[in-house]
Amino acid sequence: MLSNFKVILVETSHPGNIGAVARAMKNMQMDQLRLVEPRFFPHADATARASGADDLLRSAQVFPDLRQAIADCRIVLGASARDRTISWPALTARECAEKWVGAAEPANNASSGMEAGRKPDIALVFGRENSGLKNHELDLCHYLLRIPCNSEYSSLNLAAAVQVVCYELFVATDLQPVSRVGDLNEVPLATAEQMEAFYGHLQQTLADIGFLHPERSRSILRRLRRVFNRCHLDTKELDILRGILRFAQNHNA
Ligand code: SAH
């Protein structure tokens, strides 16, 4: 089972697509489905299209927003068919599988409360049928996830997109030796929830020291997120950065 991968569907309109996603996942030995504000769920169309994968629908977790749906995840990938004005680091579905399927937490991280060698929880976020993912949702992602296809007709049906990504993960389970994420300090990666607390603290500190102008801050904060998301910070590194922020705040008071 690829249970450390969480498929997250954001505001899906058509319940049939949710069922088709469950089926696509179960075919590829995946069982963790999360739904953010689905328009209709549960629904007979979802059950019909799941075609025997309704156990995934029964165990699907529903969340009021994307932040809560990814809170426990250490890596977040946002699937998008479109080019974005800001250049996010991007992985194809195959590169994602090669990079993350074999990844395990450091073997000796008793302080994290995680089992040695456990696989980190990884979020695969898919957008709305009509408008995809919004930029503020991609702000929460480490990578854009792309399925290479016809550049003049690049938007796959939602369940078809999930199918391609899950297939690549499934194929990669046979290929990947176990590798490690994190560095030699044996410290686990920060979760999305810890990163959000850090970004909130960073924004507040930059405002406190007079660096951020409220109206002009949005694109700076987006770029700063991109910088820190690129680094895959571990929890110890995050503690150091937050210590620096606290120090700056105290010396500014
Ligand atoms: N019309 C939407 C696309 C919706 S398709 C738009 O303009 O963005 C529904 C979802 O399927 C997308 O949000 C994305 O998560 C996924 N998807 C579709 N085609 C994809 C592709 N080529 N690469 C990666 N994800 C894709």
Short mmCIF file of C-alpha atoms and ligand atoms in Angstrom, two decimals:
data_model
loop_
_atom_site.label_atom_id
_atom_site.label_comp_id
_atom_site.label_asym_id
_atom_site.label_seq_id
_atom_site.Cartn_x
_atom_site.Cartn_y
_atom_site.Cartn_z
CA MET A 1 0.00 0.00 0.00
CA LEU A 2 1.07 3.53 -0.76
CA SER A 3 -0.74 4.77 2.33
CA ASN A 4 1.67 7.60 3.07
CA PHE A 5 0.42 9.34 -0.11
CA LYS A 6 -2.80 11.29 0.52
CA VAL A 7 -4.87 12.19 -2.54
CA ILE A 8 -6.62 15.48 -1.77
CA LEU A 9 -9.43 16.78 -3.99
CA VAL A 10 -10.29 20.46 -3.60
CA GLU A 11 -13.93 21.52 -4.04
CA THR A 12 -14.87 18.83 -6.53
CA SER A 13 -18.15 19.70 -8.30
CA HIS A 14 -19.13 16.35 -9.80
CA PRO A 15 -19.57 13.51 -7.32
CA GLY A 16 -19.03 11.00 -10.14
CA ASN A 17 -15.45 12.25 -10.37
CA ILE A 18 -14.91 11.50 -6.69
CA GLY A 19 -16.04 7.92 -7.29
CA ALA A 20 -13.83 7.59 -10.36
CA VAL A 21 -10.88 8.87 -8.31
CA ALA A 22 -11.54 6.22 -5.62
CA ARG A 23 -11.52 3.54 -8.29
CA ALA A 24 -8.34 4.88 -9.89
CA MET A 25 -6.64 4.90 -6.49
CA LYS A 26 -7.70 1.40 -5.47
CA ASN A 27 -6.45 -0.01 -8.80
CA MET A 28 -3.03 1.37 -7.85
CA GLN A 29 -3.09 0.19 -4.21
CA MET A 30 -3.74 3.58 -2.73
CA ASP A 31 -6.30 4.08 0.01
CA GLN A 32 -6.00 7.56 1.52
CA LEU A 33 -8.56 9.97 0.06
CA ARG A 34 -9.22 13.41 1.52
CA LEU A 35 -11.89 15.83 0.29
CA VAL A 36 -11.93 19.58 0.80
CA GLU A 37 -15.46 21.01 0.66
CA PRO A 38 -16.88 18.66 -2.01
CA ARG A 39 -20.07 20.09 -3.52
CA PHE A 40 -22.00 16.79 -3.12
CA PHE A 41 -20.73 14.01 -0.90
CA PRO A 42 -21.69 11.30 -0.16
CA HIS A 43 -23.66 10.86 -3.39
CA ALA A 44 -25.10 7.98 -5.42
CA ASP A 45 -23.05 9.03 -8.50
CA ALA A 46 -19.85 8.76 -6.47
CA THR A 47 -20.75 5.26 -5.28
CA ALA A 48 -21.74 4.17 -8.80
CA ARG A 49 -18.50 5.42 -10.41
CA ALA A 50 -16.40 3.93 -7.60
CA SER A 51 -17.40 0.52 -8.94
CA GLY A 52 -16.47 -1.50 -5.89
CA ALA A 53 -13.98 0.98 -4.46
CA ASP A 54 -16.64 2.40 -2.15
CA ASP A 55 -14.56 1.37 0.88
CA LEU A 56 -12.31 4.32 -0.06
CA LEU A 57 -15.34 6.60 -0.16
CA ARG A 58 -16.47 5.41 3.27
CA SER A 59 -13.05 6.06 4.77
CA ALA A 60 -12.54 9.40 2.94
CA GLN A 61 -11.96 12.31 5.31
CA VAL A 62 -13.69 15.63 4.63
CA PHE A 63 -12.02 18.95 5.56
CA PRO A 64 -13.28 22.54 5.57
CA ASP A 65 -10.11 23.88 3.90
CA LEU A 66 -6.85 22.80 2.27
CA ARG A 67 -4.68 23.93 5.19
CA GLN A 68 -6.36 21.48 7.52
CA ALA A 69 -6.29 18.72 4.92
CA ILE A 70 -2.48 18.93 4.58
CA ALA A 71 -1.62 19.85 8.19
CA ASP A 72 0.14 16.54 9.00
CA CYS A 73 1.93 16.23 5.61
CA ARG A 74 5.66 16.87 5.23
CA ILE A 75 5.71 17.22 1.44
CA VAL A 76 2.89 18.84 -0.55
CA LEU A 77 2.53 18.63 -4.34
CA GLY A 78 -0.12 20.62 -6.22
CA ALA A 79 -1.24 19.13 -9.55
CA SER A 80 -1.83 21.77 -12.20
CA ALA A 81 -2.40 21.72 -15.93
CA ARG A 82 -1.65 25.42 -16.34
CA ASP A 83 1.51 27.50 -16.49
CA ARG A 84 1.66 30.01 -13.66
CA THR A 85 2.97 33.55 -13.68
CA ILE A 86 5.32 32.78 -10.83
CA SER A 87 7.67 29.89 -11.61
CA TRP A 88 7.15 27.17 -9.00
CA PRO A 89 9.55 24.26 -8.81
CA ALA A 90 7.86 21.56 -10.88
CA LEU A 91 8.04 17.77 -11.05
CA THR A 92 6.43 15.51 -13.61
CA ALA A 93 4.35 12.65 -12.23
CA ARG A 94 7.23 10.27 -12.98
CA GLU A 95 9.83 12.50 -11.31
CA CYS A 96 7.57 12.76 -8.28
CA ALA A 97 7.33 8.97 -8.08
CA GLU A 98 11.10 8.54 -8.48
CA LYS A 99 11.81 11.13 -5.82
CA TRP A 100 9.25 10.28 -3.15
CA VAL A 101 8.08 6.66 -3.41
CA GLY A 102 11.14 5.19 -1.75
CA ALA A 103 11.72 8.03 0.69
CA ALA A 104 11.69 7.12 4.37
CA GLU A 105 12.17 9.16 7.50
CA PRO A 106 15.61 9.00 9.12
CA ALA A 107 16.09 5.76 11.00
CA ASN A 108 16.96 7.31 14.33
CA ASN A 109 14.57 10.09 15.18
CA ALA A 110 13.15 9.13 18.55
CA SER A 111 12.49 12.79 19.34
CA SER A 112 9.97 13.08 16.49
CA GLY A 113 7.67 10.47 17.98
CA MET A 114 7.73 8.73 14.59
CA GLU A 115 8.50 5.10 14.00
CA ALA A 116 12.01 4.56 12.64
CA GLY A 117 12.03 4.24 8.85
CA ARG A 118 8.40 5.30 8.59
CA LYS A 119 7.46 6.95 5.31
CA PRO A 120 6.66 10.65 5.45
CA ASP A 121 3.08 11.67 4.71
CA ILE A 122 2.93 13.26 1.26
CA ALA A 123 -0.04 15.25 -0.08
CA LEU A 124 -1.06 15.11 -3.74
CA VAL A 125 -3.48 18.00 -4.21
CA PHE A 126 -5.86 18.15 -7.20
CA GLY A 127 -7.97 21.18 -8.13
CA ARG A 128 -11.51 22.00 -9.18
CA GLU A 129 -12.82 20.67 -12.49
CA ASN A 130 -13.54 24.14 -13.86
CA SER A 131 -10.81 26.32 -12.40
CA GLY A 132 -8.05 24.11 -10.96
CA LEU A 133 -6.06 25.26 -7.92
CA LYS A 134 -5.87 28.89 -6.87
CA ASN A 135 -2.51 30.58 -6.36
CA HIS A 136 -3.07 30.88 -2.61
CA GLU A 137 -3.50 27.08 -2.56
CA LEU A 138 -0.30 26.58 -4.56
CA ASP A 139 1.41 28.77 -1.96
CA LEU A 140 0.98 25.80 0.39
CA CYS A 141 2.79 23.43 -2.00
CA HIS A 142 6.47 22.52 -2.30
CA TYR A 143 6.12 21.58 -5.97
CA LEU A 144 3.84 21.87 -8.96
CA LEU A 145 3.00 18.40 -10.22
CA ARG A 146 2.62 18.15 -13.99
CA ILE A 147 1.45 15.44 -16.29
CA PRO A 148 3.26 16.04 -19.58
CA CYS A 149 0.78 16.15 -22.47
CA ASN A 150 -0.40 18.11 -25.54
CA SER A 151 0.63 21.69 -24.74
CA GLU A 152 -2.38 22.98 -26.67
CA TYR A 153 -4.85 20.77 -24.79
CA SER A 154 -3.31 20.09 -21.42
CA SER A 155 -6.20 19.74 -19.01
CA LEU A 156 -7.07 16.12 -18.17
CA ASN A 157 -10.29 15.04 -16.53
CA LEU A 158 -9.77 15.09 -12.75
CA ALA A 159 -9.99 11.29 -12.29
CA ALA A 160 -7.78 10.71 -15.35
CA ALA A 161 -5.14 13.00 -13.81
CA VAL A 162 -5.30 11.13 -10.49
CA GLN A 163 -5.03 7.84 -12.41
CA VAL A 164 -1.82 8.86 -14.19
CA VAL A 165 -0.16 10.07 -10.99
CA CYS A 166 -1.18 6.97 -8.99
CA TYR A 167 0.00 4.71 -11.81
CA GLU A 168 3.46 6.32 -11.75
CA LEU A 169 3.64 5.87 -7.98
CA PHE A 170 2.56 2.24 -8.24
CA VAL A 171 5.12 1.42 -10.93
CA ALA A 172 7.84 3.12 -8.92
CA THR A 173 7.22 0.95 -5.83
CA ASP A 174 8.99 -1.90 -7.63
CA LEU A 175 11.89 0.25 -8.73
CA GLN A 176 12.87 2.28 -5.73
CA PRO A 177 15.42 1.30 -3.16
CA VAL A 178 14.60 2.94 0.17
CA SER A 179 16.28 6.33 0.37
CA ARG A 180 16.20 8.89 3.12
CA VAL A 181 14.68 12.30 3.40
CA GLY A 182 16.14 14.83 5.79
CA ASP A 183 19.83 15.37 6.43
CA LEU A 184 22.40 13.62 8.57
CA ASN A 185 21.11 15.30 11.70
CA GLU A 186 18.41 12.62 11.80
CA VAL A 187 15.68 15.23 12.25
CA PRO A 188 12.25 14.88 10.60
CA LEU A 189 10.98 17.34 8.02
CA ALA A 190 8.60 20.03 9.26
CA THR A 191 4.90 19.39 8.66
CA ALA A 192 2.70 21.77 6.63
CA GLU A 193 1.12 22.92 9.91
CA GLN A 194 4.55 23.81 11.38
CA MET A 195 5.50 25.63 8.15
CA GLU A 196 2.26 27.66 8.26
CA ALA A 197 2.99 28.70 11.86
CA PHE A 198 6.46 29.76 10.71
CA TYR A 199 5.09 31.81 7.77
CA GLY A 200 2.64 33.53 10.10
CA HIS A 201 5.49 34.36 12.49
CA LEU A 202 7.71 35.55 9.62
CA GLN A 203 5.00 37.85 8.27
CA GLN A 204 4.32 39.29 11.73
CA THR A 205 8.03 39.87 12.39
CA LEU A 206 8.62 41.54 9.02
CA ALA A 207 5.68 43.84 9.78
CA ASP A 208 6.93 44.51 13.36
CA ILE A 209 10.38 45.59 12.16
CA GLY A 210 8.83 47.79 9.47
CA PHE A 211 10.13 45.79 6.49
CA LEU A 212 6.74 44.81 5.08
CA HIS A 213 4.29 47.30 3.71
CA PRO A 214 0.84 45.70 4.13
CA GLU A 215 -0.31 46.51 0.56
CA ARG A 216 2.90 45.45 -1.13
CA SER A 217 3.63 42.40 0.95
CA ARG A 218 1.71 39.71 -0.88
CA SER A 219 4.19 38.99 -3.66
CA ILE A 220 7.16 39.22 -1.27
CA LEU A 221 5.56 36.69 1.05
CA ARG A 222 4.79 34.39 -1.89
CA ARG A 223 8.44 34.54 -2.98
CA LEU A 224 9.67 33.95 0.56
CA ARG A 225 7.44 30.89 0.81
CA ARG A 226 9.00 29.63 -2.39
CA VAL A 227 12.51 30.10 -0.98
CA PHE A 228 11.76 28.22 2.25
CA ASN A 229 9.67 25.51 0.56
CA ARG A 230 12.63 24.77 -1.72
CA CYS A 231 14.79 23.89 1.29
CA HIS A 232 12.61 21.18 2.87
CA LEU A 233 13.31 22.51 6.34
CA ASP A 234 13.52 20.05 9.20
CA THR A 235 12.02 20.76 12.62
CA LYS A 236 15.35 21.74 14.19
CA GLU A 237 16.11 24.24 11.42
CA LEU A 238 12.63 25.66 11.82
CA ASP A 239 13.21 26.12 15.58
CA ILE A 240 16.39 28.08 14.83
CA LEU A 241 14.63 30.35 12.33
CA ARG A 242 11.77 30.99 14.76
CA GLY A 243 14.33 31.77 17.48
CA ILE A 244 15.85 34.40 15.17
CA LEU A 245 12.38 35.88 14.52
CA ARG A 246 11.63 36.06 18.27
CA PHE A 247 14.99 37.75 18.83
CA ALA A 248 14.26 40.34 16.12
CA GLN A 249 10.82 41.00 17.60
CA ASN A 250 12.18 41.44 21.13
CA HIS A 251 14.91 43.82 19.98
CA ASN A 252 12.44 45.87 18.03
CA ALA A 253 10.03 46.29 20.96
N1 SAH B 1 -9.64 23.88 -16.06
C1 SAH B 1 -8.75 23.65 -14.97
C2 SAH B 1 -8.20 22.26 -14.98
C3 SAH B 1 -9.08 21.39 -14.25
S1 SAH B 1 -8.68 19.70 -14.39
C4 SAH B 1 -7.61 24.66 -15.00
O1 SAH B 1 -7.63 25.53 -15.82
O2 SAH B 1 -6.72 24.58 -14.17
C5 SAH B 1 -8.84 19.24 -12.68
C6 SAH B 1 -7.55 19.00 -11.99
O3 SAH B 1 -6.88 17.87 -12.57
C7 SAH B 1 -6.53 20.12 -12.03
O4 SAH B 1 -6.78 21.11 -11.08
C8 SAH B 1 -5.26 19.36 -11.75
O5 SAH B 1 -5.14 19.14 -10.35
C9 SAH B 1 -5.49 18.03 -12.46
N2 SAH B 1 -4.90 18.04 -13.81
C10 SAH B 1 -5.54 18.05 -15.01
N3 SAH B 1 -4.66 18.03 -16.03
C11 SAH B 1 -3.42 18.01 -15.48
C12 SAH B 1 -2.08 18.00 -16.00
N4 SAH B 1 -1.83 18.01 -17.31
N5 SAH B 1 -1.05 17.98 -15.12
C13 SAH B 1 -1.28 17.97 -13.77
N6 SAH B 1 -2.52 18.00 -13.23
C14 SAH B 1 -3.56 18.01 -14.06
#
